Coordinates of C-alpha atoms in Angstrom, one line a residue:
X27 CA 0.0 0.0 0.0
X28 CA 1.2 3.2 -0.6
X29 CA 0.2 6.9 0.7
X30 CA 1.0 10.4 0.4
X31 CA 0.7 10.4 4.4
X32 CA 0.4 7.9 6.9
X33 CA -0.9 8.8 10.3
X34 CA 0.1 6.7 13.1
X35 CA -2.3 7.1 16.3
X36 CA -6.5 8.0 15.6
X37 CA -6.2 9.9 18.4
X38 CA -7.3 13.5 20.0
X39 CA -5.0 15.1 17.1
X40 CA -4.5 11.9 14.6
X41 CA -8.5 12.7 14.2
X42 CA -8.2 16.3 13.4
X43 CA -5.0 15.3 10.7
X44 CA -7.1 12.9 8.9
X45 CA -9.7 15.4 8.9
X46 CA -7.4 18.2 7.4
X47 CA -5.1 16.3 5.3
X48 CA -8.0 14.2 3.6
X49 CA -9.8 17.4 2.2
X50 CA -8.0 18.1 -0.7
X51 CA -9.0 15.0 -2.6
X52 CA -5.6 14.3 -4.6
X53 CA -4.0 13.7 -0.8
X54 CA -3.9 10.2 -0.2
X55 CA -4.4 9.8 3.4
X56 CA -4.2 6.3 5.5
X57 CA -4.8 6.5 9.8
X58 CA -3.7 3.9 11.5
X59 CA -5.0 2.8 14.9
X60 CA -4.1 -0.5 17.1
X61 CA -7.1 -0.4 19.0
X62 CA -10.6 -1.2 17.8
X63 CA -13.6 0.5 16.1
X64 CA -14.9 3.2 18.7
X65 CA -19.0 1.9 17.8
X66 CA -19.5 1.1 21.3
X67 CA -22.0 2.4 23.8
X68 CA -20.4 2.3 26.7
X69 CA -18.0 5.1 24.7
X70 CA -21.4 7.5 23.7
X71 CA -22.7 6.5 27.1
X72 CA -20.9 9.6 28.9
X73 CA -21.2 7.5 32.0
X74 CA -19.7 4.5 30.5
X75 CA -16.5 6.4 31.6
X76 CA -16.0 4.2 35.0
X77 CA -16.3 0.8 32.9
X78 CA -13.8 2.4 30.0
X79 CA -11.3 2.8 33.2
X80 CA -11.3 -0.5 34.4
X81 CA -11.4 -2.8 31.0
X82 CA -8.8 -3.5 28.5
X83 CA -11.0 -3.4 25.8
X84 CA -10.4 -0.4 25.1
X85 CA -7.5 1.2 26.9
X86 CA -3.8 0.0 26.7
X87 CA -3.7 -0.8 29.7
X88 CA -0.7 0.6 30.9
X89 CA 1.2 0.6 34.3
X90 CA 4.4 2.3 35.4
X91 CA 7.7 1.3 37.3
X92 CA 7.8 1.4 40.8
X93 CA 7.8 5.0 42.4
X94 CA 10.2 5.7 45.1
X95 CA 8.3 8.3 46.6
X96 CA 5.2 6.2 46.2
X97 CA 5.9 3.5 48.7
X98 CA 7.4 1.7 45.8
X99 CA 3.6 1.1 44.0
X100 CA 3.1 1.0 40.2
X101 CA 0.3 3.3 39.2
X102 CA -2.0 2.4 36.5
X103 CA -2.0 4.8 33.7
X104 CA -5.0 4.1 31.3
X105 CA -5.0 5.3 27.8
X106 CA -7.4 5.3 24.8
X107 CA -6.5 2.1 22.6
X108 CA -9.6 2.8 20.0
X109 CA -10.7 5.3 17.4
X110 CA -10.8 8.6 19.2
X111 CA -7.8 7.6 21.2
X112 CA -8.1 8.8 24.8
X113 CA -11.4 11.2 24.0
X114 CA -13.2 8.6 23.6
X115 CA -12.6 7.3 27.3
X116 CA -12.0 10.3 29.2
X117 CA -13.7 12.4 31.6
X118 CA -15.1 15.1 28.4
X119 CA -13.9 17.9 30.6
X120 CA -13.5 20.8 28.0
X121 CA -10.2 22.8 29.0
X122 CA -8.1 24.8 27.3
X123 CA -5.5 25.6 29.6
X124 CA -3.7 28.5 30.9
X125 CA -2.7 31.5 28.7
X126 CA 0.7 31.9 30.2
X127 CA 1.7 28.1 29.5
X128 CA 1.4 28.5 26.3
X129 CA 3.1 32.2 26.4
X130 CA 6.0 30.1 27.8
X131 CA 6.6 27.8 24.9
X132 CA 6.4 30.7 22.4
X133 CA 9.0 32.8 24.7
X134 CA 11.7 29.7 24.6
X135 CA 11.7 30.7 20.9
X136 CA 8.5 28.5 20.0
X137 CA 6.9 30.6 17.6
X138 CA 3.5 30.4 16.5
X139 CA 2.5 28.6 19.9
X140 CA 1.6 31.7 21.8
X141 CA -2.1 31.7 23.4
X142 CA -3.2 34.3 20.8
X143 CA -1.6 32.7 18.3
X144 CA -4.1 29.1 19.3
X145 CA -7.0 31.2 20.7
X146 CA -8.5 31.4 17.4
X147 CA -7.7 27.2 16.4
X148 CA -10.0 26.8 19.8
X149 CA -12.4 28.5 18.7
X150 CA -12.5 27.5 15.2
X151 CA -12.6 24.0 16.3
X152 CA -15.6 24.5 18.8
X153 CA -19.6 24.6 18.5
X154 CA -20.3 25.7 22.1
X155 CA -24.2 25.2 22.9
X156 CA -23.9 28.4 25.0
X157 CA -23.5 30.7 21.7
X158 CA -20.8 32.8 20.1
X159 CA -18.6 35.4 22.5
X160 CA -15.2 36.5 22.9
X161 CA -14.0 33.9 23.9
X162 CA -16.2 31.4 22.3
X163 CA -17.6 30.2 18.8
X164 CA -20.5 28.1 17.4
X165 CA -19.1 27.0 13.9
X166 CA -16.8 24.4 14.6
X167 CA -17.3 20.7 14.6
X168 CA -16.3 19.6 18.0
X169 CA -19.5 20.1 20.6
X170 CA -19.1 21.7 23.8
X171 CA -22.0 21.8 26.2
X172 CA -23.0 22.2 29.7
X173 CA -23.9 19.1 31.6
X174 CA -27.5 18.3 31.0
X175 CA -28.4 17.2 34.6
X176 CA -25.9 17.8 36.9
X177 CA -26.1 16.2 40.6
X178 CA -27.4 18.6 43.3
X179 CA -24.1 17.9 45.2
X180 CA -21.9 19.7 42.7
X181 CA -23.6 22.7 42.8
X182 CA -22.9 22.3 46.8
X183 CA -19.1 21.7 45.7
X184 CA -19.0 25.2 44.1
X185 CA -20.8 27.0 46.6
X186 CA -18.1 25.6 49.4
X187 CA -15.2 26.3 47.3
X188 CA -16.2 30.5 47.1
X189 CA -16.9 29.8 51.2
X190 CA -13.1 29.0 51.2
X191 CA -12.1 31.8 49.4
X192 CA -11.7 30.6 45.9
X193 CA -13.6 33.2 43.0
X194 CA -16.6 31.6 41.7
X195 CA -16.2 31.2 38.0
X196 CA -19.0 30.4 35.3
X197 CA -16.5 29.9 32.4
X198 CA -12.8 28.5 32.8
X199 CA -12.4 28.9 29.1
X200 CA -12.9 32.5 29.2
X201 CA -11.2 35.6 30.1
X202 CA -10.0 33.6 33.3
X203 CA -8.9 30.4 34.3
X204 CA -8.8 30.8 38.3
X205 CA -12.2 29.7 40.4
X206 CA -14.7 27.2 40.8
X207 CA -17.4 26.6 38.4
X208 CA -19.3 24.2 36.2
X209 CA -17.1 21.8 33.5
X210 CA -18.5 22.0 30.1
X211 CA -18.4 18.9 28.3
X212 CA -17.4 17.1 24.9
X213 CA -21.1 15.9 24.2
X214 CA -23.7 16.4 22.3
X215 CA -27.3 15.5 22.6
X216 CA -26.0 13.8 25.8
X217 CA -23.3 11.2 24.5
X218 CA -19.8 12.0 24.3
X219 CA -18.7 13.9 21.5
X220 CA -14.7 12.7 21.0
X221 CA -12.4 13.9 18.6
X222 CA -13.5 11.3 16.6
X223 CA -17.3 11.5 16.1
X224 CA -16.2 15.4 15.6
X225 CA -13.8 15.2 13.4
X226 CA -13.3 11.7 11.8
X227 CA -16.8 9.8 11.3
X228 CA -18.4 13.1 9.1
X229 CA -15.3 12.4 6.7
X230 CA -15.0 8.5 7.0
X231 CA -16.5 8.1 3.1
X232 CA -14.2 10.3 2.0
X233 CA -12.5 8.0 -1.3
X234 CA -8.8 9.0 -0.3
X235 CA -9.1 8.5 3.6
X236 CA -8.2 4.9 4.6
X237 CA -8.5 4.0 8.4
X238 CA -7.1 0.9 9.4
X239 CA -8.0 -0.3 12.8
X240 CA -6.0 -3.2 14.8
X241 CA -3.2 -1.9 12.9
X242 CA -0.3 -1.8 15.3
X243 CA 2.8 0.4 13.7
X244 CA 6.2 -1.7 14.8
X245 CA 8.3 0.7 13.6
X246 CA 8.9 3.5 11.0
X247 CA 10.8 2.9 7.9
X248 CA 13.6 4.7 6.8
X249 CA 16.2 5.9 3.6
X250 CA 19.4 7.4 5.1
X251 CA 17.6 10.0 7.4
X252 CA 14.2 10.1 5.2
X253 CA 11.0 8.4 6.6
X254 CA 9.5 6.6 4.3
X255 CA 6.8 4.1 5.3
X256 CA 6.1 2.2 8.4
X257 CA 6.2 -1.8 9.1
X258 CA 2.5 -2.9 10.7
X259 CA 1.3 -5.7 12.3
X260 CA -2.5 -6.9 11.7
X261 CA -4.3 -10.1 12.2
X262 CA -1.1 -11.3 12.9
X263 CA 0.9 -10.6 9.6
X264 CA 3.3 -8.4 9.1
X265 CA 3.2 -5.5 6.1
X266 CA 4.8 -2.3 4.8
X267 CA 2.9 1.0 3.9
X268 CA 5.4 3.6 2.0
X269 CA 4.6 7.1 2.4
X270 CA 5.5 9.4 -0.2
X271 CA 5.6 12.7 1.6
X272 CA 5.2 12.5 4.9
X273 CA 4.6 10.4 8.1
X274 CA 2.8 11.8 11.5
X275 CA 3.5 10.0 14.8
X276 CA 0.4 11.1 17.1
X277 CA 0.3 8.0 19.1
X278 CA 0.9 10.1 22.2
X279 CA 3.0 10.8 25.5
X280 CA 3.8 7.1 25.7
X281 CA 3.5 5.7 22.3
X282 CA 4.9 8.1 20.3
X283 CA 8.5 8.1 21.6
X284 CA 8.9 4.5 22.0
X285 CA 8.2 4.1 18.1
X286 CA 10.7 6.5 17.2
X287 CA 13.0 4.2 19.7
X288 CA 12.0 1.0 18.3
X289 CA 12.6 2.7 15.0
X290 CA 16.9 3.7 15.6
X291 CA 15.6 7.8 16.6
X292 CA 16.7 8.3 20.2
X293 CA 19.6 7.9 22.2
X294 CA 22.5 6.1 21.2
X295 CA 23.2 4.4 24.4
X296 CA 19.7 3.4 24.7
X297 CA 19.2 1.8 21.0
X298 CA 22.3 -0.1 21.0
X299 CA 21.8 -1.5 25.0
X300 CA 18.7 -3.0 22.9
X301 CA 20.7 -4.2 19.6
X302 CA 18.6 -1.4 17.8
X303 CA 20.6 0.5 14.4
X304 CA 20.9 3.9 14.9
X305 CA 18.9 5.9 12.7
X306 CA 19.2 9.7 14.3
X307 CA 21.0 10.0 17.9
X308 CA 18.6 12.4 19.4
X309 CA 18.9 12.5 23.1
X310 CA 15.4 14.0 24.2
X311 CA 13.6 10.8 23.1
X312 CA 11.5 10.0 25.8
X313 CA 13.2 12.4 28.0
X314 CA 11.2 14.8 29.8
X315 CA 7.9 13.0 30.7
X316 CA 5.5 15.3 32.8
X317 CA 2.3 14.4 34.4
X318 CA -1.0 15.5 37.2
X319 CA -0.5 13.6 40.1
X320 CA -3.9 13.5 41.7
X321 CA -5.1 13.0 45.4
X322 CA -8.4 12.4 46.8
X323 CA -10.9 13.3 49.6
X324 CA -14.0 11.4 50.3
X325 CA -16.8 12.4 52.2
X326 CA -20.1 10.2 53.6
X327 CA -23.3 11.5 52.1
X328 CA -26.0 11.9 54.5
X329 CA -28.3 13.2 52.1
X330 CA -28.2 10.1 49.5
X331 CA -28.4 12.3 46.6
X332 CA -24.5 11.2 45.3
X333 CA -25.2 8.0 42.6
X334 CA -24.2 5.4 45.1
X335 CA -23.4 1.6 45.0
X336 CA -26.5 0.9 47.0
X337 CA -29.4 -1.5 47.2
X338 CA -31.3 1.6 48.1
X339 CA -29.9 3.1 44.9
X340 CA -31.3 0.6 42.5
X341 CA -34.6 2.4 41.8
X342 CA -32.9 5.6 40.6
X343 CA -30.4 3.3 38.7
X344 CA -33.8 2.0 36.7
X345 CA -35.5 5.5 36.5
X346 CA -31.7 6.9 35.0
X347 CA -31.8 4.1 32.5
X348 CA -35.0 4.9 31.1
X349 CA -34.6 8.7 31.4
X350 CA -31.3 8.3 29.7
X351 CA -32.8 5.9 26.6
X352 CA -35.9 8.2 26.0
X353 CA -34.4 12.1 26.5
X354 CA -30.4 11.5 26.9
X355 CA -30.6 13.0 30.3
X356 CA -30.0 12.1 33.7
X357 CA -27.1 10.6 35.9
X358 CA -26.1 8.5 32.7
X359 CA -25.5 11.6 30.7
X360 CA -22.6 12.7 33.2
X361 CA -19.3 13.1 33.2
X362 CA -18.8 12.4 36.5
X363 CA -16.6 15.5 37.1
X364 CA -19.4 17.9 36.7
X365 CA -17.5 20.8 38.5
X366 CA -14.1 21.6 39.2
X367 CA -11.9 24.4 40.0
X368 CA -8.1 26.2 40.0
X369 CA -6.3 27.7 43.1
X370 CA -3.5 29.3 44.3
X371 CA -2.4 28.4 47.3
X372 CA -1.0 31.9 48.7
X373 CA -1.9 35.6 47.6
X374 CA 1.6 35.7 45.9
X375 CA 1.3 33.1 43.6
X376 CA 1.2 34.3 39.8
X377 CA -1.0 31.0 38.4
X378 CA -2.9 28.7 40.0
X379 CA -0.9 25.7 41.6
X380 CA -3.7 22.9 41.7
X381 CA -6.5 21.7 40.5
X382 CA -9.8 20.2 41.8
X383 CA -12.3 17.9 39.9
X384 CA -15.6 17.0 42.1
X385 CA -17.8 13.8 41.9
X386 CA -21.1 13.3 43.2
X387 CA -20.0 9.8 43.7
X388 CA -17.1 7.6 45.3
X389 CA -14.3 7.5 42.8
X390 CA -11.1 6.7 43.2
X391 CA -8.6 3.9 41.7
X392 CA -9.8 4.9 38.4
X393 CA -13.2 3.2 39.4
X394 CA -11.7 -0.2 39.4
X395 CA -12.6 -0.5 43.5
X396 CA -16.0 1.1 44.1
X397 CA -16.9 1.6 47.3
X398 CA -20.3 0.9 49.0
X399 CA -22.6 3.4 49.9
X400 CA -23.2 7.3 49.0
X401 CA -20.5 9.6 48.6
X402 CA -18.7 12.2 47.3
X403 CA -15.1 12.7 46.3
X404 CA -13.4 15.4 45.7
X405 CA -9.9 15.0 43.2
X406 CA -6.8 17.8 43.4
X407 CA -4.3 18.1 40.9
X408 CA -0.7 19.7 41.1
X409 CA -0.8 21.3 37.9
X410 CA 2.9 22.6 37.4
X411 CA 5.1 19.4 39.1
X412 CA 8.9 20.2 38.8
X413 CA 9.5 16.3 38.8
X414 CA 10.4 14.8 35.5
X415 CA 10.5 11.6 34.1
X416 CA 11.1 9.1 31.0
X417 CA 9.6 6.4 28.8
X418 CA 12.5 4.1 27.5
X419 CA 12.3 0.9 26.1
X420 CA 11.8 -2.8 28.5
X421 CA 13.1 -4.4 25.3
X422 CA 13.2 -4.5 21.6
X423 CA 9.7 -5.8 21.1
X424 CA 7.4 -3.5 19.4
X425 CA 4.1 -5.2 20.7
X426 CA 5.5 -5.1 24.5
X427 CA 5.1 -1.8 26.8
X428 CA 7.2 0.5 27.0
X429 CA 9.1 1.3 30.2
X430 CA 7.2 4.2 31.8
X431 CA 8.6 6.1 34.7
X432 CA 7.5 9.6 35.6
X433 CA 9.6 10.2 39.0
X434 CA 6.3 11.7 40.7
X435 CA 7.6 14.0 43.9
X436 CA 10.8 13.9 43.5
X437 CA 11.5 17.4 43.4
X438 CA 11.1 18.7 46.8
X439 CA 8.5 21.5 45.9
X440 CA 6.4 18.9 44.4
X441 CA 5.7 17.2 47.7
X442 CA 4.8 21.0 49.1
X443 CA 2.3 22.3 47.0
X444 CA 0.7 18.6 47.2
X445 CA 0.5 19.0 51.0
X446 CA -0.8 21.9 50.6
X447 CA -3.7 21.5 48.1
X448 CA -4.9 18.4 50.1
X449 CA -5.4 20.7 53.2
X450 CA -7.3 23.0 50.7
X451 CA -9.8 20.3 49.8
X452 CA -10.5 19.4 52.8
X453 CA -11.2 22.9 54.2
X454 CA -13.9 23.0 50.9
X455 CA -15.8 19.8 52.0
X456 CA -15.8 21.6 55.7
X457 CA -17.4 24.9 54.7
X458 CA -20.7 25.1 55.4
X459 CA -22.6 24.5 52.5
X460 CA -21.4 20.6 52.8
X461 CA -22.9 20.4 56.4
X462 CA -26.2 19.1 56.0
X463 CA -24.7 16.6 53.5
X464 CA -21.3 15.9 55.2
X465 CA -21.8 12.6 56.5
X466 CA -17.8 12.5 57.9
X467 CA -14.8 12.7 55.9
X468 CA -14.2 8.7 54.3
X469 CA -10.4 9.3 53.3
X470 CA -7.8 10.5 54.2
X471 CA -9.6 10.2 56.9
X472 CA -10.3 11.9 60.4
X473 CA -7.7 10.7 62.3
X474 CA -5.4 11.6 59.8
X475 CA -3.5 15.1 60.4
X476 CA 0.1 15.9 60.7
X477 CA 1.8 16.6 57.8
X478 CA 3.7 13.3 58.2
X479 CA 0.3 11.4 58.2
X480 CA -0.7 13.5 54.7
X481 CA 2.3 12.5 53.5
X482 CA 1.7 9.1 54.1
X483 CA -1.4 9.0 52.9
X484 CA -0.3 10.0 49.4
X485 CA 2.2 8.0 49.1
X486 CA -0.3 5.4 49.6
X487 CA -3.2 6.8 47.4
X488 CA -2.2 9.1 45.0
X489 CA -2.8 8.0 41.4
X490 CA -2.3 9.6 37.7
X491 CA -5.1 12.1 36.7
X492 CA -4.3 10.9 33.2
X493 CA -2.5 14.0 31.3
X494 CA 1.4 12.5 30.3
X495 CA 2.8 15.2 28.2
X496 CA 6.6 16.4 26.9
X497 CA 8.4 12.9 25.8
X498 CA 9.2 14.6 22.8
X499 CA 9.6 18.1 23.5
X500 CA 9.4 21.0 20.8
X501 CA 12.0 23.1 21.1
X502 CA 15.7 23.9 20.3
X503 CA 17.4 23.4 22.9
X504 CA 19.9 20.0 22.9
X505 CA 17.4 18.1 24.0
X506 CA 14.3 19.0 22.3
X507 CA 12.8 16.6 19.7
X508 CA 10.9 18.5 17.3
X509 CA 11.0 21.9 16.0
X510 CA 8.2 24.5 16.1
X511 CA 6.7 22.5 12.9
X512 CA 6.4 19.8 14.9
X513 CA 9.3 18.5 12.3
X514 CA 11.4 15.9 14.0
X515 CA 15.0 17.3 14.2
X516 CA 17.9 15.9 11.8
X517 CA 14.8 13.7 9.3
X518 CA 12.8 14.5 6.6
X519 CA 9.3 13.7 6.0
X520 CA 8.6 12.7 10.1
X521 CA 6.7 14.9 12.3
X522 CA 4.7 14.4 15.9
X523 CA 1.9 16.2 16.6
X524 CA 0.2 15.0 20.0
X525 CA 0.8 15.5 23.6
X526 CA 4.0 14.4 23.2
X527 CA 5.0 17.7 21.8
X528 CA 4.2 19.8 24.6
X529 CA 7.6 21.7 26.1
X530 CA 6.1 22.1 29.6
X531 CA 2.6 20.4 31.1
X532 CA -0.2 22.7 30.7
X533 CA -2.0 24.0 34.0
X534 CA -5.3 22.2 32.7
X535 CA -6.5 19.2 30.8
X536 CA -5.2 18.0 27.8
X537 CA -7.5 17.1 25.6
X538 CA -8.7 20.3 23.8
X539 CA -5.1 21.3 23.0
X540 CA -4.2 18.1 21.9
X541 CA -6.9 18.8 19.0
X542 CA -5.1 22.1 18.4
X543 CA -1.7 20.3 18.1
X544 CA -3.0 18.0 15.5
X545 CA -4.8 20.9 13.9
X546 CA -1.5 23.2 13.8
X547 CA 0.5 20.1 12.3
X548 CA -2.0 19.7 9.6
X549 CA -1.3 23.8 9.1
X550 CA 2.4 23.1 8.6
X551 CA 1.9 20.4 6.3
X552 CA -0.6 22.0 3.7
X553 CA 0.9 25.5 3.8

């Protein structure tokens, strides 16, 4: 088979790509993807979330190396192995992320990547139910709406977070990010609206689009330092697909860098520990791996309006059923993190330092342990960790996982600001407008207070809030991986264009700007 571009990853931005590169009809355009066809209900279902956590099915599955300052655990990192990629398991949470992130990349001489310079990509990209604004637009083809029937306790979550100080704030996509508000949502019509059934599915007949799903890449294919194809395995048979212009890696924070190690690109000492030919020596492979590291509190709740895992619970679970099969409303039409928020954690801080998403519901594990009873949890986020880590290779074998180490806390400050936005969580399920639902705080729990016992407590609890950036870092410095194209450096013909990419995490989720990554890749290509 041959192609004028081959995308590797059907991803947040390996959707957008196809979308872009496949409109001009004399571009031949194949998208790969190693996971399965995303026609599943349990994706549309927004709810389905908690069972997309916890299966393989769908997800890769992944877990990392033992973390030192974790009490030695291996945390379970899931990510999207199916059309869409990971917006078609996440939590739908519409964020676009901090101006001054993105200021940052464009000031270490990343030009082009300014917030003004992707302000208007979001807002070409977005149909937002509320209407058109400043800061918003209703002519783009991924859906952004409001929850359609948001749990009673959220609202409480919001009301307790301004009781503790934090700004209440309606829109964290608009002219600030800092407060406590309402998420809006990828869905529409109350099922999940992913990069793919926005971008992809309206252009699937296209005649020059090919999608090939269960189509795991092994390795990309080279000419001296031009890529040229990629080798695939499928039903169990290996095959070659050339590419005559140009291949895009958007396989993401973990999968993109360890095919460009399988393939020779990476460092030296690495590729020939694995009796891998060196292809382009480029240190920053894999390098600089950032990620949320999430903690949770849990409180009781007295009131029984949380979606529980009850017997008392099962005649709401029949009434949500039907509610949700007749109107697409109800508790099945949530995200489950209905409402959220950004602090700072002292009056001098510039940006906000965490992050905190709230369920009307027990959650933690990633759902794969849920606890009995009616609850409420309440997630925080470090948004700006100073730890860094790596994804290397376990071995030469394409269809193995990669080695995937992140090195939570351990950079000093790290552990600080965690401390510290755990005590701020709990002071918001403590403010008064949780008391006549606060049935007593479930974890960490109340005999749980010195800083010593906090401590211990995340080393014992604290999980991935799923957003792995930087393992291939645009830049220019030494150890950057891709230019401000998104061009890999030293080869022709090879870019990356997913989460991958990003220089430094974003204070915010990742899936929105993941969509503007693919669709500023698809930019450089054409122009």
């Amino acid at each position: 088979m041959k192609f004028d571009y081959i995308i590797v990853g059907a991803g947040s931005a390996g959707c957008v790509l196809a979308n872009r590169l496949s409109a001009d009809p004399s571009n031949r355009v194949c998208l790969l993807e190693a996971g399965r066809s995303d026609d599943s209900s349990l994706i549309r279902t927004p709810m389905g979330l908690v069972g997309l956590l916890s299966t393989r099915k769908y997800n890769w599955y992944f877990d990392t190396e033992p973390q030192a300052e974790l009490g030695g655990r291996r945390l379970y990192w899931p990510r999207g192995k199916t059309v869409g990629g990971s917006s078609s398991i996440n939590a739908m949470v519409y964020m676009r992320g901090h101006q001054a992130d993105y200021d940052e990349w464009a000031a270490a001489g990343n030009a082009g990547w300014a917030y003004k310079d992707l302000l208007p990509i979001f807002m070409e990209h977005e149909h937002n139910e509320r209407g058109a604004s400043a800061h918003h637009a209703t002519n783009g083809l991924l859906n952004v709406a409001d929850v359609r029937s948001p749990n009673p306790l959220s609202h409480l979550f919001v009301e307790a977070a301004v009781q503790t100080g934090i700004t209440r704030n309606m829109d964290f996509n608009g002219a600030q990010q800092e407060g406590a508000g309402p998420h809006q949502v990828t869905q529409k019509n109350g099922e999940r609206w992913s990069s793919a059934r926005a971008f992809l599915h309206p252009v699937m007949d296209r005649p020059n689009l090919t999608v090939l799903t269960g189509a795991h890449v092994t390795r990309i294919l080279f000419s001296g330092r031009q890529a040229v194809g990629v080798e695939i395995e499928r039903k169990g048979e290996r095959q070659s697909i050339e590419a005559e212009r140009e291949i895009v890696l958007s396989g993401g924070a973990i999968n993109s860098p360890q095919l460009l190690l399988l393939s020779g690109v990476g460092p030296k000492q690495d590729l020939a520990r694995h009796g891998i030919g060196l292809v382009a020596d480029l240190q920053g492979v894999g390098q600089n791996l950032q990620d949320h590291l999430d903690v949770t509190v849990m409180i009781r709740d007295r009131s029984k309006q949380a979606v529980g895992v009850a017997p008392g619970f099962l005649p709401r679970a029949v009434a949500g059923l039907w509610q949700y099969w007749r109107k697409r409303e109800g508790f099945l039409s949530s995200n489950v993190a209905e409402t959220g928020g950004f602090a700072k954690l002292s009056p001098q801080s510039e940006l906000p330092e965490v992050q905190f998403h709230f369920l009307p519901t027990y959650l933690r594990n990633h759902g794969r342990n849920l606890a009995p009873g009616y609850g409420a949890t309440l997630h925080m986020c470090q948004l700006r960790p100073k730890s860094r880590g790596f994804i290397g290779l376990k071995n030469a074998d394409p269809l193995a996982a990669p080695m995937i180490q992140p090195n939570y806390l351990s950079h000093a400050d790290d552990w600080d600001e965690m401390l510290r936005g755990l005590k701020l969580a709990r002071r918001i399920f403590e403010a008064d407008a949780f008391r006549p639902v606060n049935g007593g705080e479930v974890a960490p729990g109340v005999g749980v207070s010195s800083n010593e016992d906090l401590r211990a407590y995340i080393r014992r609890s604290a999980e991935t809030i799923y957003h792995p950036v930087g393992s291939c870092k645009m830049g220019r410095d030494g150890m950057a991986v891709v230019d401000d194209q998104l061009r890999v450096h030293g080869l022709s013909g090879l870019r990356v264009a997913d989460a991958s990419i990003m220089p430094t995490i974003i204070g915010g989720n990742t899936n929105a700007p993941c969509m503007v990554i693919g669709e500023k890749c698809a930019r450089a290509i054409l122009r």
